[in-house]
Amino acid sequence: MSSNPDMASVQELVKSDPSQVPEKFLVNRNEEDEPKSDLSLKIPIIDLSLLSREQKEELDKLDQACKEWGFFQVVNHGVAAEVLQEMKDATAKFFQLPLEEKNKIRMASGGFEGYGQVDGVARGETMDWSDQLVLTLYPAQFRMLNSWPTEPEGYKEAIEAYSSEVKRVGEELLRSLSLIMGMEKHTLLELHKELLQTLRVNYIPPCSMPDKVLGLSPHSDASTITILMQEDNVTGLQIRKEGEWVPVKPIPNALVVNVGDAIEIWSNGKYKSIEHRAVANEGKLRISYASFLFPHVDVEVGPFDHMVESSRMYKKVKYGDYLTTALKNKLKGKAHTKMAKTGS
């Protein structure tokens, strides 16, 4: 696999000189960009065990969460604490491996799978203060196994165990989303035949100038939904609410879920795919685990007729084309959603 010489490891950079922050990572953040934590406590918490029993009160809570926040934390999801912890432990060991070992699965230039950084400096854009491990999980036949880590021992199995549980949670959420959108509960799942699921592990090292960099630039997700596992003791995820950045404080063993662009389009904008970002911390490393669930690439994504009250905000687009457009560009707010807007 050819590697991109422009791709530097942020982890190695910090190891060699913790005080150094090269110019290509520096961003302009003004006072309005700084987080307001008073809204943090209002981020909705959804109980998956109640959703799976189709409890009306919990379905109403999910409806409100998707309308007003686009983000919520999921508890009682049934994923064993050991499965979550084993994924965290094995990932920590992977990133502790020597660079030469990790570089065996280095992302190819212009590629999206393996170890490295999705956004290179080739386009002269500001770099995110993070390294990534990106893998396709499902359908299993899409896996590029030459991009999967062979070390540490047991890591593949930990990824497999974690991701199969995330898939189960995701399918349960798609059933609930179908119900709150006024449809049969299998409707969305049928648009995800051979559900596509990818994993992106974000490794955000400590930074001596945390207010001058971003672990992940502001963006919305092109997915249907995204399911995130955070570290229990480091807050780094922030979501845009009413023009302000709101930190998502970790709840031990909870999973953070956000509405992706596909749900926003299907719901004609009723449910919001919200901009979010990740910040660095001066003293602590943060690793996050984002699982993206996508529709089949051949599915046409457009507002469901019954979701259109007056005018259509979005036109029909082939999902594969939409995803390609989103992946071609560096994370930049919601710029990539323009191709699905009516009048574009």
JSON list of N, CA and C in Angstrom, two decimals, residues 62-88:
[
{"chain": "A", "resi": 62, "resn": "LEU", "atom": "N", "xyz": [-37.61, 10.74, 21.99]},
{"chain": "A", "resi": 62, "resn": "LEU", "atom": "CA", "xyz": [-36.72, 10.59, 20.83]},
{"chain": "A", "resi": 62, "resn": "LEU", "atom": "C", "xyz": [-37.09, 11.59, 19.74]},
{"chain": "A", "resi": 63, "resn": "ASP", "atom": "N", "xyz": [-38.40, 11.76, 19.50]},
{"chain": "A", "resi": 63, "resn": "ASP", "atom": "CA", "xyz": [-38.89, 12.72, 18.51]},
{"chain": "A", "resi": 63, "resn": "ASP", "atom": "C", "xyz": [-38.41, 14.14, 18.85]},
{"chain": "A", "resi": 64, "resn": "GLN", "atom": "N", "xyz": [-38.56, 14.53, 20.11]},
{"chain": "A", "resi": 64, "resn": "GLN", "atom": "CA", "xyz": [-38.12, 15.87, 20.56]},
{"chain": "A", "resi": 64, "resn": "GLN", "atom": "C", "xyz": [-36.61, 16.02, 20.42]},
{"chain": "A", "resi": 65, "resn": "ALA", "atom": "N", "xyz": [-35.87, 14.96, 20.81]},
{"chain": "A", "resi": 65, "resn": "ALA", "atom": "CA", "xyz": [-34.40, 15.01, 20.75]},
{"chain": "A", "resi": 65, "resn": "ALA", "atom": "C", "xyz": [-33.93, 15.23, 19.31]},
{"chain": "A", "resi": 66, "resn": "CYS", "atom": "N", "xyz": [-34.56, 14.52, 18.36]},
{"chain": "A", "resi": 66, "resn": "CYS", "atom": "CA", "xyz": [-34.15, 14.63, 16.95]},
{"chain": "A", "resi": 66, "resn": "CYS", "atom": "C", "xyz": [-34.55, 15.98, 16.36]},
{"chain": "A", "resi": 67, "resn": "LYS", "atom": "N", "xyz": [-35.67, 16.54, 16.83]},
{"chain": "A", "resi": 67, "resn": "LYS", "atom": "CA", "xyz": [-36.14, 17.85, 16.33]},
{"chain": "A", "resi": 67, "resn": "LYS", "atom": "C", "xyz": [-35.30, 18.99, 16.89]},
{"chain": "A", "resi": 68, "resn": "GLU", "atom": "N", "xyz": [-35.06, 18.94, 18.20]},
{"chain": "A", "resi": 68, "resn": "GLU", "atom": "CA", "xyz": [-34.48, 20.10, 18.88]},
{"chain": "A", "resi": 68, "resn": "GLU", "atom": "C", "xyz": [-32.97, 20.04, 19.04]},
{"chain": "A", "resi": 69, "resn": "TRP", "atom": "N", "xyz": [-32.41, 18.83, 19.05]},
{"chain": "A", "resi": 69, "resn": "TRP", "atom": "CA", "xyz": [-30.99, 18.69, 19.33]},
{"chain": "A", "resi": 69, "resn": "TRP", "atom": "C", "xyz": [-30.21, 18.00, 18.21]},
{"chain": "A", "resi": 70, "resn": "GLY", "atom": "N", "xyz": [-30.80, 16.97, 17.62]},
{"chain": "A", "resi": 70, "resn": "GLY", "atom": "CA", "xyz": [-30.06, 16.16, 16.65]},
{"chain": "A", "resi": 70, "resn": "GLY", "atom": "C", "xyz": [-29.01, 15.26, 17.30]},
{"chain": "A", "resi": 71, "resn": "PHE", "atom": "N", "xyz": [-28.93, 15.32, 18.62]},
{"chain": "A", "resi": 71, "resn": "PHE", "atom": "CA", "xyz": [-27.97, 14.53, 19.41]},
{"chain": "A", "resi": 71, "resn": "PHE", "atom": "C", "xyz": [-28.67, 14.03, 20.66]},
{"chain": "A", "resi": 72, "resn": "PHE", "atom": "N", "xyz": [-28.30, 12.83, 21.12]},
{"chain": "A", "resi": 72, "resn": "PHE", "atom": "CA", "xyz": [-28.80, 12.35, 22.41]},
{"chain": "A", "resi": 72, "resn": "PHE", "atom": "C", "xyz": [-27.86, 11.26, 22.91]},
{"chain": "A", "resi": 73, "resn": "GLN", "atom": "N", "xyz": [-27.92, 11.01, 24.21]},
{"chain": "A", "resi": 73, "resn": "GLN", "atom": "CA", "xyz": [-27.12, 9.93, 24.81]},
{"chain": "A", "resi": 73, "resn": "GLN", "atom": "C", "xyz": [-28.04, 8.75, 25.06]},
{"chain": "A", "resi": 74, "resn": "VAL", "atom": "N", "xyz": [-27.56, 7.55, 24.75]},
{"chain": "A", "resi": 74, "resn": "VAL", "atom": "CA", "xyz": [-28.37, 6.34, 24.87]},
{"chain": "A", "resi": 74, "resn": "VAL", "atom": "C", "xyz": [-27.85, 5.49, 26.04]},
{"chain": "A", "resi": 75, "resn": "VAL", "atom": "N", "xyz": [-28.77, 5.17, 26.96]},
{"chain": "A", "resi": 75, "resn": "VAL", "atom": "CA", "xyz": [-28.44, 4.30, 28.09]},
{"chain": "A", "resi": 75, "resn": "VAL", "atom": "C", "xyz": [-29.29, 3.03, 27.99]},
{"chain": "A", "resi": 76, "resn": "ASN", "atom": "N", "xyz": [-28.95, 2.04, 28.82]},
{"chain": "A", "resi": 76, "resn": "ASN", "atom": "CA", "xyz": [-29.66, 0.74, 28.79]},
{"chain": "A", "resi": 76, "resn": "ASN", "atom": "C", "xyz": [-29.73, 0.17, 27.37]},
{"chain": "A", "resi": 77, "resn": "HIS", "atom": "N", "xyz": [-28.58, 0.24, 26.69]},
{"chain": "A", "resi": 77, "resn": "HIS", "atom": "CA", "xyz": [-28.52, -0.22, 25.29]},
{"chain": "A", "resi": 77, "resn": "HIS", "atom": "C", "xyz": [-28.16, -1.71, 25.19]},
{"chain": "A", "resi": 78, "resn": "GLY", "atom": "N", "xyz": [-27.82, -2.32, 26.30]},
{"chain": "A", "resi": 78, "resn": "GLY", "atom": "CA", "xyz": [-27.57, -3.77, 26.29]},
{"chain": "A", "resi": 78, "resn": "GLY", "atom": "C", "xyz": [-26.18, -4.19, 25.85]},
{"chain": "A", "resi": 79, "resn": "VAL", "atom": "N", "xyz": [-25.30, -3.23, 25.54]},
{"chain": "A", "resi": 79, "resn": "VAL", "atom": "CA", "xyz": [-23.92, -3.60, 25.19]},
{"chain": "A", "resi": 79, "resn": "VAL", "atom": "C", "xyz": [-23.16, -3.79, 26.51]},
{"chain": "A", "resi": 80, "resn": "ALA", "atom": "N", "xyz": [-22.58, -4.97, 26.68]},
{"chain": "A", "resi": 80, "resn": "ALA", "atom": "CA", "xyz": [-21.90, -5.28, 27.93]},
{"chain": "A", "resi": 80, "resn": "ALA", "atom": "C", "xyz": [-20.73, -4.31, 28.17]},
{"chain": "A", "resi": 81, "resn": "ALA", "atom": "N", "xyz": [-20.57, -3.88, 29.42]},
{"chain": "A", "resi": 81, "resn": "ALA", "atom": "CA", "xyz": [-19.49, -2.95, 29.78]},
{"chain": "A", "resi": 81, "resn": "ALA", "atom": "C", "xyz": [-18.13, -3.53, 29.38]},
{"chain": "A", "resi": 82, "resn": "GLU", "atom": "N", "xyz": [-17.99, -4.89, 29.47]},
{"chain": "A", "resi": 82, "resn": "GLU", "atom": "CA", "xyz": [-16.70, -5.52, 29.13]},
{"chain": "A", "resi": 82, "resn": "GLU", "atom": "C", "xyz": [-16.39, -5.34, 27.64]},
{"chain": "A", "resi": 83, "resn": "VAL", "atom": "N", "xyz": [-17.43, -5.40, 26.80]},
{"chain": "A", "resi": 83, "resn": "VAL", "atom": "CA", "xyz": [-17.23, -5.23, 25.35]},
{"chain": "A", "resi": 83, "resn": "VAL", "atom": "C", "xyz": [-16.72, -3.82, 25.06]},
{"chain": "A", "resi": 84, "resn": "LEU", "atom": "N", "xyz": [-17.30, -2.83, 25.74]},
{"chain": "A", "resi": 84, "resn": "LEU", "atom": "CA", "xyz": [-16.86, -1.43, 25.57]},
{"chain": "A", "resi": 84, "resn": "LEU", "atom": "C", "xyz": [-15.43, -1.28, 26.06]},
{"chain": "A", "resi": 85, "resn": "GLN", "atom": "N", "xyz": [-15.14, -1.84, 27.24]},
{"chain": "A", "resi": 85, "resn": "GLN", "atom": "CA", "xyz": [-13.81, -1.67, 27.84]},
{"chain": "A", "resi": 85, "resn": "GLN", "atom": "C", "xyz": [-12.73, -2.39, 27.04]},
{"chain": "A", "resi": 86, "resn": "GLU", "atom": "N", "xyz": [-13.05, -3.57, 26.54]},
{"chain": "A", "resi": 86, "resn": "GLU", "atom": "CA", "xyz": [-12.05, -4.31, 25.74]},
{"chain": "A", "resi": 86, "resn": "GLU", "atom": "C", "xyz": [-11.70, -3.55, 24.46]},
{"chain": "A", "resi": 87, "resn": "MET", "atom": "N", "xyz": [-12.70, -2.89, 23.87]},
{"chain": "A", "resi": 87, "resn": "MET", "atom": "CA", "xyz": [-12.44, -2.08, 22.68]},
{"chain": "A", "resi": 87, "resn": "MET", "atom": "C", "xyz": [-11.50, -0.92, 23.04]},
{"chain": "A", "resi": 88, "resn": "LYS", "atom": "N", "xyz": [-11.77, -0.28, 24.18]},
{"chain": "A", "resi": 88, "resn": "LYS", "atom": "CA", "xyz": [-10.92, 0.84, 24.61]},
{"chain": "A", "resi": 88, "resn": "LYS", "atom": "C", "xyz": [-9.50, 0.37, 24.93]}
]
